[in-house]
Amino acid sequence: MTKEEIKKKEKQLLELTGSFCAQKLDDDYYQLCEKLILKLGRKRDVPFKSGKIEIWAAAIIHAIGSINFLFDKSFEPYSTAEQISEFFGTKKSTVSNKARQIKDMFKMGYYDSEFSTQHMTGNNPFNDMVMVNGLIVPLSSIPEDLQEMVRKERAEGRDIEFTTE
């Protein structure tokens, strides 16, 4: 598959996911879908070069949604796996299997630093924790200058841990 064909499929995926996000979700989800689509397109063996494009679009939304509690009624926005599958005219089991492949491929999980919504990032319980000598401790239990160092590193997308040796 040529780079032009990959770009064409990326564009189709962006349009499909964008349509769903505009109708059912929000811009935060669209940006995460876009990031994931572009990351998939950069892989040496581009996963979406084969298979139905609608299944890939649904799986991308499902993968992002499942790590951001999209399927939990107490969260906004809320959707179900069935709604995603119905929107794209796909089978729920096929979509969830493909979403699992995507999540495994990029080691995606809850509070993922790369694919979490702004709401999830802001409410991450691990934001107030830090690793000291292999133990997780409250950030407030370390000296103020070290707390500031942790906040600065995290703001730049890095994490930090301490040892007292």
PDB file of C-alpha atoms in Angstrom:
ATOM      1  CA  MET A   1       0.000   0.000   0.000  1.00  0.00           C
ATOM      2  CA  THR A   2       1.430   3.380  -1.002  1.00  0.00           C
ATOM      3  CA  LYS A   3       1.703   6.378   1.304  1.00  0.00           C
ATOM      4  CA  GLU A   4      -1.005   8.108  -0.719  1.00  0.00           C
ATOM      5  CA  GLU A   5      -3.389   5.184  -0.167  1.00  0.00           C
ATOM      6  CA  ILE A   6      -2.604   5.214   3.558  1.00  0.00           C
ATOM      7  CA  LYS A   7      -3.290   8.974   3.713  1.00  0.00           C
ATOM      8  CA  LYS A   8      -6.577   8.409   1.867  1.00  0.00           C
ATOM      9  CA  LYS A   9      -7.651   5.761   4.417  1.00  0.00           C
ATOM     10  CA  GLU A  10      -6.554   8.040   7.277  1.00  0.00           C
ATOM     11  CA  LYS A  11      -8.756  10.785   5.811  1.00  0.00           C
ATOM     12  CA  GLN A  12     -11.708   8.375   5.573  1.00  0.00           C
ATOM     13  CA  LEU A  13     -11.180   7.305   9.194  1.00  0.00           C
ATOM     14  CA  LEU A  14     -10.966  10.933  10.318  1.00  0.00           C
ATOM     15  CA  GLU A  15     -14.236  11.720   8.532  1.00  0.00           C
ATOM     16  CA  LEU A  16     -16.041   8.685   9.965  1.00  0.00           C
ATOM     17  CA  THR A  17     -14.825   9.172  13.543  1.00  0.00           C
ATOM     18  CA  GLY A  18     -15.374  12.930  13.234  1.00  0.00           C
ATOM     19  CA  SER A  19     -18.981  12.366  12.236  1.00  0.00           C
ATOM     20  CA  PHE A  20     -19.635  10.141  15.256  1.00  0.00           C
ATOM     21  CA  CYS A  21     -17.813  12.482  17.648  1.00  0.00           C
ATOM     22  CA  ALA A  22     -19.734  15.516  16.331  1.00  0.00           C
ATOM     23  CA  GLN A  23     -23.088  13.773  16.797  1.00  0.00           C
ATOM     24  CA  LYS A  24     -22.566  11.746  19.966  1.00  0.00           C
ATOM     25  CA  LEU A  25     -19.347  12.808  21.742  1.00  0.00           C
ATOM     26  CA  ASP A  26     -17.199  15.949  21.832  1.00  0.00           C
ATOM     27  CA  ASP A  27     -14.084  17.573  20.394  1.00  0.00           C
ATOM     28  CA  ASP A  28     -11.858  16.022  23.065  1.00  0.00           C
ATOM     29  CA  TYR A  29     -12.763  12.549  21.794  1.00  0.00           C
ATOM     30  CA  TYR A  30     -12.267  13.647  18.190  1.00  0.00           C
ATOM     31  CA  GLN A  31      -8.753  14.911  18.946  1.00  0.00           C
ATOM     32  CA  LEU A  32      -7.867  11.620  20.647  1.00  0.00           C
ATOM     33  CA  CYS A  33      -9.277   9.639  17.704  1.00  0.00           C
ATOM     34  CA  GLU A  34      -7.248  11.777  15.314  1.00  0.00           C
ATOM     35  CA  LYS A  35      -4.090  11.188  17.347  1.00  0.00           C
ATOM     36  CA  LEU A  36      -4.700   7.430  17.368  1.00  0.00           C
ATOM     37  CA  ILE A  37      -5.481   7.283  13.629  1.00  0.00           C
ATOM     38  CA  LEU A  38      -2.282   9.152  12.773  1.00  0.00           C
ATOM     39  CA  LYS A  39      -0.288   6.919  15.099  1.00  0.00           C
ATOM     40  CA  LEU A  40      -1.767   3.805  13.454  1.00  0.00           C
ATOM     41  CA  GLY A  41      -0.866   5.259  10.058  1.00  0.00           C
ATOM     42  CA  ARG A  42       2.782   5.657  11.086  1.00  0.00           C
ATOM     43  CA  LYS A  43       3.245   2.011  12.006  1.00  0.00           C
ATOM     44  CA  ARG A  44       5.522   0.042   9.691  1.00  0.00           C
ATOM     45  CA  ASP A  45       2.733  -2.449   9.043  1.00  0.00           C
ATOM     46  CA  VAL A  46      -0.303  -0.144   8.902  1.00  0.00           C
ATOM     47  CA  PRO A  47      -3.144  -2.092  10.567  1.00  0.00           C
ATOM     48  CA  PHE A  48      -6.043  -0.429   8.729  1.00  0.00           C
ATOM     49  CA  LYS A  49      -4.710  -1.208   5.257  1.00  0.00           C
ATOM     50  CA  SER A  50      -6.960  -4.274   5.265  1.00  0.00           C
ATOM     51  CA  GLY A  51     -10.470  -4.757   6.592  1.00  0.00           C
ATOM     52  CA  LYS A  52     -13.591  -2.624   6.447  1.00  0.00           C
ATOM     53  CA  ILE A  53     -12.916   1.018   7.171  1.00  0.00           C
ATOM     54  CA  GLU A  54     -16.160   1.253   9.219  1.00  0.00           C
ATOM     55  CA  ILE A  55     -14.936  -1.483  11.567  1.00  0.00           C
ATOM     56  CA  TRP A  56     -11.665   0.394  12.080  1.00  0.00           C
ATOM     57  CA  ALA A  57     -13.496   3.673  12.765  1.00  0.00           C
ATOM     58  CA  ALA A  58     -15.801   2.018  15.293  1.00  0.00           C
ATOM     59  CA  ALA A  59     -12.872   0.187  16.917  1.00  0.00           C
ATOM     60  CA  ILE A  60     -10.866   3.402  17.291  1.00  0.00           C
ATOM     61  CA  ILE A  61     -13.770   5.104  19.082  1.00  0.00           C
ATOM     62  CA  HIS A  62     -14.398   1.963  21.160  1.00  0.00           C
ATOM     63  CA  ALA A  63     -10.722   1.734  22.196  1.00  0.00           C
ATOM     64  CA  ILE A  64     -10.537   5.394  23.237  1.00  0.00           C
ATOM     65  CA  GLY A  65     -13.960   5.244  24.874  1.00  0.00           C
ATOM     66  CA  SER A  66     -13.275   2.119  26.890  1.00  0.00           C
ATOM     67  CA  ILE A  67     -10.229   3.628  28.627  1.00  0.00           C
ATOM     68  CA  ASN A  68     -12.126   6.873  29.313  1.00  0.00           C
ATOM     69  CA  PHE A  69     -15.291   5.328  30.822  1.00  0.00           C
ATOM     70  CA  LEU A  70     -17.429   6.245  27.786  1.00  0.00           C
ATOM     71  CA  PHE A  71     -19.644   3.229  28.512  1.00  0.00           C
ATOM     72  CA  ASP A  72     -20.325   4.344  32.123  1.00  0.00           C
ATOM     73  CA  LYS A  73     -23.669   6.170  32.461  1.00  0.00           C
ATOM     74  CA  SER A  74     -22.294   8.386  35.238  1.00  0.00           C
ATOM     75  CA  PHE A  75     -19.810   9.983  32.817  1.00  0.00           C
ATOM     76  CA  GLU A  76     -20.427  12.632  30.160  1.00  0.00           C
ATOM     77  CA  PRO A  77     -20.342  12.080  27.282  1.00  0.00           C
ATOM     78  CA  TYR A  78     -21.915   8.626  27.443  1.00  0.00           C
ATOM     79  CA  SER A  79     -22.440   6.062  24.715  1.00  0.00           C
ATOM     80  CA  THR A  80     -22.755   2.310  24.453  1.00  0.00           C
ATOM     81  CA  ALA A  81     -20.785  -0.168  22.389  1.00  0.00           C
ATOM     82  CA  GLU A  82     -24.073  -0.998  20.654  1.00  0.00           C
ATOM     83  CA  GLN A  83     -24.601   2.634  19.624  1.00  0.00           C
ATOM     84  CA  ILE A  84     -21.110   2.785  18.134  1.00  0.00           C
ATOM     85  CA  SER A  85     -21.639  -0.450  16.221  1.00  0.00           C
ATOM     86  CA  GLU A  86     -25.091   0.606  14.993  1.00  0.00           C
ATOM     87  CA  PHE A  87     -23.791   3.971  13.821  1.00  0.00           C
ATOM     88  CA  PHE A  88     -21.143   2.314  11.649  1.00  0.00           C
ATOM     89  CA  GLY A  89     -23.249  -0.717  10.651  1.00  0.00           C
ATOM     90  CA  THR A  90     -20.842  -3.189  12.236  1.00  0.00           C
ATOM     91  CA  LYS A  91     -21.037  -6.091  14.675  1.00  0.00           C
ATOM     92  CA  LYS A  92     -20.310  -5.304  18.313  1.00  0.00           C
ATOM     93  CA  SER A  93     -18.102  -8.383  18.793  1.00  0.00           C
ATOM     94  CA  THR A  94     -15.982  -7.567  15.731  1.00  0.00           C
ATOM     95  CA  VAL A  95     -15.540  -3.979  16.878  1.00  0.00           C
ATOM     96  CA  SER A  96     -14.587  -4.937  20.436  1.00  0.00           C
ATOM     97  CA  ASN A  97     -12.065  -7.505  19.182  1.00  0.00           C
ATOM     98  CA  LYS A  98     -10.464  -4.909  16.903  1.00  0.00           C
ATOM     99  CA  ALA A  99     -10.503  -2.358  19.751  1.00  0.00           C
ATOM    100  CA  ARG A 100      -8.709  -4.891  21.964  1.00  0.00           C
ATOM    101  CA  GLN A 101      -6.009  -5.270  19.274  1.00  0.00           C
ATOM    102  CA  ILE A 102      -5.567  -1.495  19.150  1.00  0.00           C
ATOM    103  CA  LYS A 103      -5.368  -1.193  22.939  1.00  0.00           C
ATOM    104  CA  ASP A 104      -2.824  -4.019  23.111  1.00  0.00           C
ATOM    105  CA  MET A 105      -0.803  -2.542  20.235  1.00  0.00           C
ATOM    106  CA  PHE A 106      -0.311   0.761  22.082  1.00  0.00           C
ATOM    107  CA  LYS A 107      -0.549  -0.581  25.659  1.00  0.00           C
ATOM    108  CA  MET A 108      -3.563   1.648  26.302  1.00  0.00           C
ATOM    109  CA  GLY A 109      -5.163   1.581  29.733  1.00  0.00           C
ATOM    110  CA  TYR A 110      -7.125   3.683  32.211  1.00  0.00           C
ATOM    111  CA  TYR A 111      -5.499   7.068  32.895  1.00  0.00           C
ATOM    112  CA  ASP A 112      -3.273   6.586  29.833  1.00  0.00           C
ATOM    113  CA  SER A 113      -1.086   9.684  29.549  1.00  0.00           C
ATOM    114  CA  GLU A 114      -1.457   9.822  25.763  1.00  0.00           C
ATOM    115  CA  PHE A 115      -5.091   8.844  25.154  1.00  0.00           C
ATOM    116  CA  SER A 116      -7.034  10.137  28.175  1.00  0.00           C
ATOM    117  CA  THR A 117      -9.647  12.862  27.873  1.00  0.00           C
ATOM    118  CA  GLN A 118      -9.003  16.145  29.661  1.00  0.00           C
ATOM    119  CA  HIS A 119     -11.584  15.145  32.273  1.00  0.00           C
ATOM    120  CA  MET A 120      -9.794  11.863  32.961  1.00  0.00           C
ATOM    121  CA  THR A 121      -6.380  13.533  33.086  1.00  0.00           C
ATOM    122  CA  GLY A 122      -7.645  16.129  35.554  1.00  0.00           C
ATOM    123  CA  ASN A 123      -9.265  13.503  37.784  1.00  0.00           C
ATOM    124  CA  ASN A 124      -6.419  10.991  37.707  1.00  0.00           C
ATOM    125  CA  PRO A 125      -5.936   9.783  41.305  1.00  0.00           C
ATOM    126  CA  PHE A 126      -2.276   9.126  40.560  1.00  0.00           C
ATOM    127  CA  ASN A 127      -1.617  12.846  40.019  1.00  0.00           C
ATOM    128  CA  ASP A 128      -1.254  13.200  43.785  1.00  0.00           C
ATOM    129  CA  MET A 129       1.107  10.234  44.142  1.00  0.00           C
ATOM    130  CA  VAL A 130       4.830   9.780  43.595  1.00  0.00           C
ATOM    131  CA  MET A 131       7.200   6.818  43.732  1.00  0.00           C
ATOM    132  CA  VAL A 132       9.853   6.917  46.482  1.00  0.00           C
ATOM    133  CA  ASN A 133      12.146   3.905  46.889  1.00  0.00           C
ATOM    134  CA  GLY A 134       9.668   1.765  44.962  1.00  0.00           C
ATOM    135  CA  LEU A 135       6.735   2.756  47.197  1.00  0.00           C
ATOM    136  CA  ILE A 136       3.821   4.925  46.167  1.00  0.00           C
ATOM    137  CA  VAL A 137       3.437   7.834  48.588  1.00  0.00           C
ATOM    138  CA  PRO A 138       1.300  10.986  48.634  1.00  0.00           C
ATOM    139  CA  LEU A 139       2.958  13.861  46.809  1.00  0.00           C
ATOM    140  CA  SER A 140       2.305  16.066  49.855  1.00  0.00           C
ATOM    141  CA  SER A 141       4.588  13.853  51.974  1.00  0.00           C
ATOM    142  CA  ILE A 142       7.772  14.882  50.169  1.00  0.00           C
ATOM    143  CA  PRO A 143       9.557  18.253  50.538  1.00  0.00           C
ATOM    144  CA  GLU A 144       8.024  21.236  48.717  1.00  0.00           C
ATOM    145  CA  ASP A 145      10.976  21.689  46.329  1.00  0.00           C
ATOM    146  CA  LEU A 146      10.675  18.057  45.221  1.00  0.00           C
ATOM    147  CA  GLN A 147       6.901  18.434  44.822  1.00  0.00           C
ATOM    148  CA  GLU A 148       7.532  21.375  42.499  1.00  0.00           C
ATOM    149  CA  MET A 149      10.061  19.296  40.534  1.00  0.00           C
ATOM    150  CA  VAL A 150       7.472  16.523  40.090  1.00  0.00           C
ATOM    151  CA  ARG A 151       4.811  19.006  38.908  1.00  0.00           C
ATOM    152  CA  LYS A 152       7.239  20.595  36.447  1.00  0.00           C
ATOM    153  CA  GLU A 153       8.286  17.230  34.957  1.00  0.00           C
ATOM    154  CA  ARG A 154       4.682  16.051  34.673  1.00  0.00           C
ATOM    155  CA  ALA A 155       3.672  19.296  32.966  1.00  0.00           C
ATOM    156  CA  GLU A 156       6.279  18.446  30.308  1.00  0.00           C
ATOM    157  CA  GLY A 157       4.848  14.941  29.902  1.00  0.00           C
ATOM    158  CA  ARG A 158       7.463  13.090  31.947  1.00  0.00           C
ATOM    159  CA  ASP A 159       7.260  11.326  35.271  1.00  0.00           C
ATOM    160  CA  ILE A 160       9.823  11.203  38.013  1.00  0.00           C
ATOM    161  CA  GLU A 161      10.554   8.930  40.955  1.00  0.00           C
ATOM    162  CA  PHE A 162      12.980   9.215  43.846  1.00  0.00           C
ATOM    163  CA  THR A 163      15.427   6.957  45.665  1.00  0.00           C
ATOM    164  CA  THR A 164      17.124   7.834  48.933  1.00  0.00           C
ATOM    165  CA  GLU A 165      20.272   5.827  48.322  1.00  0.00           C
TER     166      GLU A 165
END
